[in-house]
Coordinates of C-alpha atoms in Angstrom, one line a residue:
M29 CA -0.6 17.0 32.3
I30 CA -0.4 14.7 29.3
R31 CA -3.6 12.9 30.5
F32 CA -5.3 16.3 30.9
E33 CA -4.4 17.4 27.3
L34 CA -5.7 14.1 25.9
K35 CA -8.9 14.5 27.9
K36 CA -9.4 17.9 26.4
V37 CA -9.2 16.4 22.9
F38 CA -11.6 13.5 23.5
V39 CA -14.1 15.2 25.7
K40 CA -15.3 17.3 22.8
P41 CA -18.5 16.0 21.1
S42 CA -17.0 16.7 17.7
S43 CA -14.0 14.5 18.5
R44 CA -16.3 11.6 19.6
I45 CA -18.3 11.9 16.4
A46 CA -15.1 11.9 14.4
L47 CA -13.9 8.7 16.1
L48 CA -17.3 7.1 15.6
L49 CA -17.2 7.8 11.9
L50 CA -13.6 6.5 11.8
A51 CA -14.8 3.3 13.4
L52 CA -17.6 2.9 10.9
L53 CA -15.3 3.5 8.0
L54 CA -12.9 0.9 9.4
G55 CA -15.8 -1.6 9.5
V56 CA -16.7 -0.8 5.9
S57 CA -13.1 -1.2 4.8
C58 CA -12.8 -4.6 6.5
F59 CA -16.1 -5.8 5.0
L60 CA -15.0 -4.8 1.5
A61 CA -11.6 -6.4 1.9
I62 CA -13.1 -9.7 3.2
D63 CA -16.2 -9.9 1.0
G64 CA -14.5 -8.8 -2.2
G65 CA -13.9 -12.2 -3.7
Y66 CA -16.0 -15.0 -5.1
V67 CA -15.8 -18.6 -6.1
I68 CA -17.8 -20.5 -8.8
N69 CA -19.1 -23.8 -7.3
E70 CA -19.7 -27.1 -9.2
Q71 CA -23.2 -25.9 -10.2
G72 CA -21.8 -22.8 -11.9
E73 CA -23.2 -20.5 -9.2
R74 CA -21.2 -17.7 -7.5
D75 CA -20.4 -17.9 -3.8
T76 CA -19.0 -14.9 -1.9
G77 CA -17.6 -14.2 1.5
I78 CA -15.4 -16.0 3.8
R79 CA -16.5 -19.5 2.7
A80 CA -15.6 -18.6 -0.9
R81 CA -12.2 -17.4 0.1
R82 CA -11.5 -20.7 1.9
M83 CA -12.6 -22.7 -1.1
V84 CA -10.2 -20.7 -3.3
R85 CA -7.4 -21.2 -0.8
D86 CA -7.8 -24.9 -0.7
M87 CA -7.7 -25.1 -4.5
Q88 CA -4.6 -22.9 -4.8
K89 CA -2.9 -24.7 -2.0
E90 CA -2.7 -27.8 -4.1
W91 CA 0.0 -26.0 -6.2
E92 CA 2.0 -24.7 -3.3
G93 CA 5.8 -24.9 -3.9
E94 CA 8.5 -23.6 -6.2
L95 CA 7.4 -22.5 -9.6
T96 CA 9.9 -24.6 -11.5
E97 CA 9.9 -25.2 -15.2
E98 CA 8.2 -28.5 -14.6
V99 CA 5.4 -27.0 -12.5
L100 CA 4.8 -24.2 -15.0
A101 CA 4.7 -26.7 -17.9
N102 CA 2.1 -28.8 -15.9
V103 CA 0.0 -25.6 -15.4
I104 CA 0.1 -24.9 -19.1
A105 CA -0.8 -28.5 -19.9
E106 CA -3.6 -28.5 -17.4
N107 CA -5.0 -25.2 -18.8
A108 CA -5.0 -26.7 -22.3
R109 CA -6.7 -29.9 -21.0
I110 CA -9.5 -27.9 -19.4
N111 CA -9.9 -25.8 -22.5
A112 CA -10.6 -29.0 -24.5
L113 CA -13.2 -30.3 -22.1
P114 CA -16.8 -30.4 -23.4
G115 CA -18.8 -27.6 -21.7
Y116 CA -15.9 -25.3 -21.1
W117 CA -16.7 -22.9 -23.9
G118 CA -20.0 -21.3 -24.3
E119 CA -21.8 -20.4 -27.5
D120 CA -20.6 -16.8 -27.1
G121 CA -16.9 -17.9 -27.3
W122 CA -16.3 -17.3 -23.6
A123 CA -15.8 -19.8 -20.8
T124 CA -19.0 -20.9 -19.1
N125 CA -19.3 -20.5 -15.3
I126 CA -18.8 -24.2 -14.8
G127 CA -15.8 -24.1 -17.1
Y128 CA -14.4 -21.2 -15.2
S129 CA -14.7 -23.2 -11.9
W130 CA -12.4 -25.9 -13.3
K131 CA -9.5 -23.4 -13.5
Q132 CA -9.8 -21.7 -10.2
G133 CA -6.9 -23.7 -8.7
I134 CA -4.5 -22.6 -11.4
S135 CA -6.0 -19.2 -12.2
H136 CA -3.3 -17.2 -10.3
I137 CA -0.4 -19.0 -12.0
C138 CA -2.2 -18.5 -15.3
E139 CA -2.3 -14.8 -14.7
M140 CA 1.4 -14.8 -14.0
L141 CA 2.0 -16.6 -17.3
C142 CA -0.1 -14.0 -19.1
R143 CA 2.1 -11.3 -17.6
A144 CA 5.3 -13.0 -18.4
F145 CA 4.5 -13.8 -22.0
G146 CA 2.6 -10.6 -22.8
G147 CA 3.9 -7.0 -23.2
F148 CA 5.5 -5.0 -20.5
R149 CA 2.6 -2.7 -20.3
E150 CA -0.1 -5.0 -21.6
Y151 CA -2.2 -7.8 -20.1
D152 CA -3.9 -10.3 -22.3
F153 CA -5.8 -12.8 -20.1
R154 CA -6.0 -15.3 -23.0
R155 CA -2.3 -15.3 -23.6
V156 CA -1.9 -18.5 -21.6
D157 CA -4.2 -20.3 -23.9
S158 CA -1.7 -20.0 -26.8
L159 CA 1.3 -21.3 -24.8
F160 CA 2.8 -24.8 -24.9
P161 CA 4.5 -26.7 -22.1
A162 CA 7.9 -26.2 -23.8
D163 CA 7.5 -22.4 -23.3
A164 CA 7.7 -22.8 -19.5
G165 CA 11.5 -22.6 -19.6
Q166 CA 11.3 -18.9 -20.8
F167 CA 9.1 -17.7 -17.9
Y168 CA 11.7 -15.9 -15.8
E169 CA 13.7 -14.8 -18.8
R170 CA 10.7 -13.2 -20.3
R171 CA 10.3 -10.9 -17.3
I172 CA 13.8 -9.5 -17.8
L173 CA 13.4 -9.4 -21.6
Q174 CA 10.2 -7.4 -21.3
L175 CA 12.0 -4.8 -19.1
K176 CA 14.9 -4.5 -21.6
E177 CA 12.6 -4.1 -24.5
W178 CA 10.6 -1.4 -22.7
L179 CA 13.7 0.5 -21.6
S180 CA 15.1 0.5 -25.2
G181 CA 11.8 1.4 -26.8
E182 CA 9.0 3.3 -25.1
A183 CA 11.0 4.4 -22.1
I184 CA 14.3 5.0 -23.9
D185 CA 14.4 8.7 -22.8
Q186 CA 12.8 8.2 -19.4
F187 CA 15.8 6.9 -17.6
S188 CA 19.6 7.5 -17.6
D189 CA 22.0 4.7 -18.6
G190 CA 22.8 4.2 -14.9
E191 CA 19.1 3.9 -14.0
K192 CA 18.5 1.4 -16.8
E193 CA 21.4 -0.7 -15.6
F194 CA 20.1 -0.5 -12.0
L195 CA 16.6 -1.7 -13.1
V196 CA 17.9 -4.6 -15.2
R197 CA 20.3 -5.6 -12.4
R198 CA 17.5 -5.7 -9.8
Y199 CA 15.4 -7.8 -12.1
E200 CA 18.2 -10.3 -12.6
E201 CA 18.9 -10.4 -8.8
L202 CA 15.4 -11.8 -8.1
K203 CA 15.7 -15.2 -6.6
T204 CA 14.2 -17.8 -8.8
P205 CA 12.3 -20.1 -9.0
L206 CA 9.6 -18.2 -7.1
Y207 CA 7.9 -20.0 -4.3
Y208 CA 4.1 -20.1 -4.9
D209 CA 1.5 -20.0 -2.3
Y210 CA -2.0 -18.7 -1.7
V211 CA -1.6 -14.9 -1.2
D212 CA -5.2 -13.6 -1.6
G213 CA -5.3 -12.5 2.0
W214 CA -2.4 -10.2 1.6
N215 CA -3.7 -8.9 -1.8
R216 CA -7.0 -7.9 -0.1
L217 CA -5.2 -6.4 2.8
F218 CA -2.9 -4.3 0.6
E219 CA -5.8 -3.1 -1.6
Y220 CA -7.6 -1.3 1.1
A221 CA -4.7 -0.5 3.4
P222 CA -4.1 3.0 1.8
T223 CA -7.8 3.8 2.3
V224 CA -7.7 2.9 6.0
I225 CA -4.5 4.9 6.5
M226 CA -5.8 8.0 4.7
I227 CA -9.1 8.2 6.6
T228 CA -7.1 7.7 9.8
V229 CA -4.7 10.5 8.9
M230 CA -7.6 12.9 8.0
T231 CA -9.4 12.1 11.3
L232 CA -6.2 12.5 13.2
G233 CA -5.7 15.9 11.5
F234 CA -9.1 17.0 12.8
L235 CA -8.3 15.9 16.3
A236 CA -4.7 17.3 16.4
A237 CA -5.6 20.7 15.0
G238 CA -7.1 21.9 18.3
I239 CA -4.3 20.7 20.6
F240 CA -2.2 23.9 20.4
S241 CA -4.9 26.4 19.3
G242 CA -7.5 25.5 22.0
E243 CA -6.3 28.1 24.5
F244 CA -6.3 30.9 21.9
Q245 CA -9.8 30.0 20.8
L246 CA -11.1 30.0 24.4
K247 CA -9.2 33.3 25.1
A248 CA -7.4 31.5 27.9
D249 CA -3.9 31.8 26.5
A250 CA -3.0 34.6 28.9
I251 CA -3.8 32.3 31.9
F252 CA -2.0 29.3 30.3
F253 CA 1.3 31.1 29.6
S254 CA 1.3 33.0 32.9
S255 CA 1.0 29.8 35.0
L256 CA 4.1 28.3 36.6
H257 CA 4.7 25.6 34.0
G258 CA 2.7 27.1 31.1
R259 CA 5.7 27.7 28.9
G260 CA 7.6 24.6 30.0
R261 CA 6.0 21.3 31.1
A262 CA 2.5 22.3 30.0
S263 CA 3.7 23.1 26.4
G264 CA 5.7 19.9 26.3
A265 CA 2.6 18.0 27.5
K266 CA 0.6 19.2 24.5
L267 CA 3.3 17.8 22.1
W268 CA 3.5 14.5 23.9
A269 CA -0.3 14.2 24.0
G270 CA -0.4 14.7 20.2
L271 CA 2.3 12.1 19.6
I272 CA 0.6 9.6 21.9
M273 CA -2.8 10.2 20.3
V274 CA -1.4 9.7 16.7
T275 CA 0.5 6.6 17.7
A276 CA -2.4 4.9 19.6
I277 CA -5.1 5.6 17.1
Y278 CA -3.0 4.7 14.1
W279 CA -1.8 1.4 15.4
V280 CA -5.2 0.4 16.8
M281 CA -6.8 1.0 13.4
M282 CA -4.1 -0.8 11.4
L283 CA -3.8 -3.8 13.7
I284 CA -7.6 -4.3 13.9
Y285 CA -7.8 -4.0 10.1
S286 CA -4.9 -6.4 9.6
A287 CA -6.2 -9.0 12.0
A288 CA -9.8 -8.9 10.6
V289 CA -8.6 -9.4 7.0
L290 CA -5.9 -12.0 7.6
V291 CA -8.0 -14.1 10.0
C292 CA -10.9 -14.2 7.6
V293 CA -9.1 -14.4 4.2
G294 CA -5.9 -16.0 5.2
A295 CA -2.3 -15.1 6.1
D296 CA -0.6 -17.7 3.9
G297 CA 2.3 -16.6 1.7
A298 CA 4.0 -13.9 3.8
G299 CA 7.4 -15.3 2.8
C300 CA 6.7 -15.2 -0.9
A301 CA 8.2 -12.6 -3.2
I302 CA 6.0 -9.6 -3.9
Q303 CA 6.4 -10.4 -7.6
L304 CA 3.9 -13.2 -6.9
T305 CA 1.2 -10.5 -6.5
G306 CA -0.5 -9.0 -9.5
R307 CA 0.6 -5.4 -8.8
G308 CA 4.1 -6.4 -7.7
W309 CA 5.0 -8.5 -10.8
K310 CA 7.0 -5.6 -12.3
S311 CA 8.5 -4.2 -9.0
F312 CA 12.2 -3.9 -8.8
Y313 CA 12.2 -4.3 -5.0
N314 CA 13.2 -7.9 -4.3
I315 CA 11.4 -8.2 -1.0
T316 CA 8.8 -10.6 0.5
I317 CA 5.1 -10.0 1.0
G318 CA 5.7 -9.9 4.7
Q319 CA 8.4 -7.2 4.3
E320 CA 6.0 -5.2 2.1
Y321 CA 3.4 -5.4 4.9
L322 CA 6.0 -3.9 7.3
L323 CA 6.7 -1.1 4.9
I324 CA 3.0 -0.4 4.6
L325 CA 2.6 -0.3 8.4
F326 CA 5.6 1.8 9.2
G327 CA 5.5 3.9 6.1
G328 CA 1.9 4.9 7.0
Y329 CA 2.9 5.6 10.6
F330 CA 5.9 7.8 9.7
G331 CA 3.7 9.6 7.1
A332 CA 0.9 10.1 9.6
L333 CA 3.4 11.3 12.3
F334 CA 5.0 13.8 9.9
M335 CA 1.6 15.2 8.7
M336 CA 0.3 15.5 12.2
L337 CA 3.4 17.3 13.4
L338 CA 2.8 19.8 10.5
V339 CA -0.8 20.2 11.7
M340 CA 0.3 20.9 15.2
L341 CA 3.0 23.4 14.0
A342 CA 0.4 25.2 12.0
S343 CA -2.0 25.2 14.9
A344 CA 0.6 26.6 17.3
K345 CA 1.9 29.2 14.8
A346 CA -1.5 30.4 13.4
R347 CA -3.4 29.9 16.7
S348 CA -6.2 28.5 14.6
A349 CA -7.5 25.0 14.0
V350 CA -9.1 26.0 10.7
L351 CA -5.9 26.3 8.7
A352 CA -4.2 23.3 10.5
V353 CA -7.1 20.9 9.7
T354 CA -6.7 21.4 5.9
I355 CA -3.1 20.3 5.8
P356 CA -3.7 16.5 5.5
F357 CA -6.2 17.1 2.7
F358 CA -3.6 19.1 0.7
L359 CA -0.8 16.7 1.4
I360 CA -2.9 13.7 0.3
F361 CA -4.9 15.0 -2.7
L362 CA -2.7 17.7 -4.2
P363 CA 0.0 15.2 -5.3
N364 CA -2.6 13.2 -7.2
L365 CA -3.4 16.3 -9.2
L366 CA 0.3 17.1 -9.8
A367 CA 0.9 13.5 -10.9
M368 CA -1.5 14.0 -13.8
V369 CA 1.0 16.5 -15.4
P370 CA 3.1 14.5 -17.9
D371 CA 6.5 16.0 -16.8
P372 CA 9.4 13.8 -15.7
L373 CA 10.6 16.4 -13.2
I374 CA 7.2 16.8 -11.6
N375 CA 6.9 13.0 -11.4
K376 CA 10.2 12.7 -9.6
V377 CA 9.1 15.4 -7.1
C378 CA 5.7 13.7 -6.6
G379 CA 7.6 10.4 -5.9
L380 CA 9.1 12.0 -2.8
L381 CA 6.1 13.7 -1.3
P382 CA 4.7 12.4 2.0
D383 CA 1.6 10.9 0.5
Q384 CA 3.8 8.1 -0.9
L385 CA 4.3 6.8 2.6
L386 CA 0.6 6.4 3.0
Q387 CA 0.3 4.2 -0.1
M388 CA 3.4 2.1 0.2
N389 CA 1.8 -0.8 -1.6
M390 CA 1.8 1.4 -4.7
T391 CA 5.2 3.1 -4.0
V392 CA 7.0 -0.2 -4.2
C393 CA 5.6 -0.8 -7.7
Y394 CA 6.6 2.6 -9.1
F395 CA 9.8 3.1 -11.1
N396 CA 10.7 6.3 -9.1
L397 CA 14.5 6.4 -9.3
Y398 CA 17.0 8.9 -7.8
Q399 CA 20.7 9.3 -8.3
I400 CA 22.6 10.4 -5.2
G401 CA 26.4 10.7 -5.3
G402 CA 26.5 8.4 -8.3
K403 CA 24.4 5.8 -6.6
V404 CA 20.9 4.9 -8.0
M405 CA 18.2 4.0 -5.6
G406 CA 14.5 3.7 -5.4
A407 CA 12.2 6.2 -3.5
V408 CA 11.4 3.9 -0.6
P409 CA 14.6 4.2 1.5
I410 CA 14.7 8.0 0.7
L411 CA 11.2 8.5 1.9
F412 CA 11.8 6.7 5.2
V413 CA 15.0 8.6 6.0
V414 CA 13.8 12.0 4.9
Y415 CA 10.5 12.0 6.7
L416 CA 11.7 10.3 9.8
A417 CA 14.4 13.0 10.1
L418 CA 11.9 15.8 9.4
A419 CA 9.5 14.4 12.1
A420 CA 12.4 14.3 14.6
L421 CA 13.1 18.0 13.8
L422 CA 9.5 19.2 13.9
G423 CA 9.0 18.1 17.5
P424 CA 11.5 20.6 19.1
V425 CA 10.4 23.3 16.6
I426 CA 6.7 23.0 17.7
Y427 CA 7.7 23.1 21.3
Q428 CA 9.8 26.3 20.9
V429 CA 7.2 28.0 18.7
F430 CA 4.4 27.4 21.2
R431 CA 6.2 28.1 24.4
K432 CA 7.4 31.5 23.0
A433 CA 4.0 32.5 21.7
E434 CA 2.9 36.0 22.9
A435 CA 0.0 35.7 25.3
G436 CA -3.2 37.2 23.9

């Protein structure tokens, strides 16, 4: 019965077209993630693609290891040495292409130095040029100091005392010195992962919307419910077919995307802290890049599962695919509109909406804090517990709603 329900979904020409478009969008996402970088060669010319990525990897690999005070001092000294070389600066006051090529091996560490010695919500890419090797010892202290200054200044009314203490404590608990490695492969993977997940969810919504409404649309509901197993095994088969379809398509999409990007760009640095990535520098989640990847994978899956169960519930209750197919669009795009409202309460609510599971690479960077029973925690564990529990509850509800439907 499950196989028959799956066959009814995929035999439709519209479903096949949707899957074809999904495959094409996956290809585009993989191309953008892989081809998004460039390297400046010795002639000052820009090279792109996989070859460029491997050249950058080789240059950054030379600095692999713990970012100790000595290493950071060496990077600052090397940056100053390159700045003083003839031909580095152009007549316009900017680095020449050839000059830029000399810094590609240390560019990532220089970016981290700029973040550490700049403002909490500022980024000055030339800040590293004004540093001295003696400043290297303040690198990790500066990250904590930035947070404290921000919490006591611009964000003084944004968090409670308990939440401020929680953030500072998590910053202080970060294991230092950080281990440095080439992580561009993960950066590229994380950048387009939400796009891949969202287009997958919207496609799944289109496919799942007709699973429970098909008999009503074909006016065959009377025959379906009057059959021997119509209100029992057949109804359950529809639910299982939906769950299998969501699981199979989601994991195929994400595993193909992950393999394509990591094979072409590089999978180095999975054990490094997420603070090593540009977006994760200010994160209070002390996890590795590999753990963030797992959060993205499973967060996207649980989010997709919850949304598709809502789609199937709407389809079973309203007996129409039209209403059901709009649910993923509202759940993905409406929170983005609400987030534009500058209200702390609305922001807290938005931080717990299911779309956050689909963009876990951003969620781990947000300062969404919640106090439960006197304990402060981030949004990530709450999102996983809440929506996994809701998904588990929705399955039986869908089964009961559909099997008790009145025959047309």
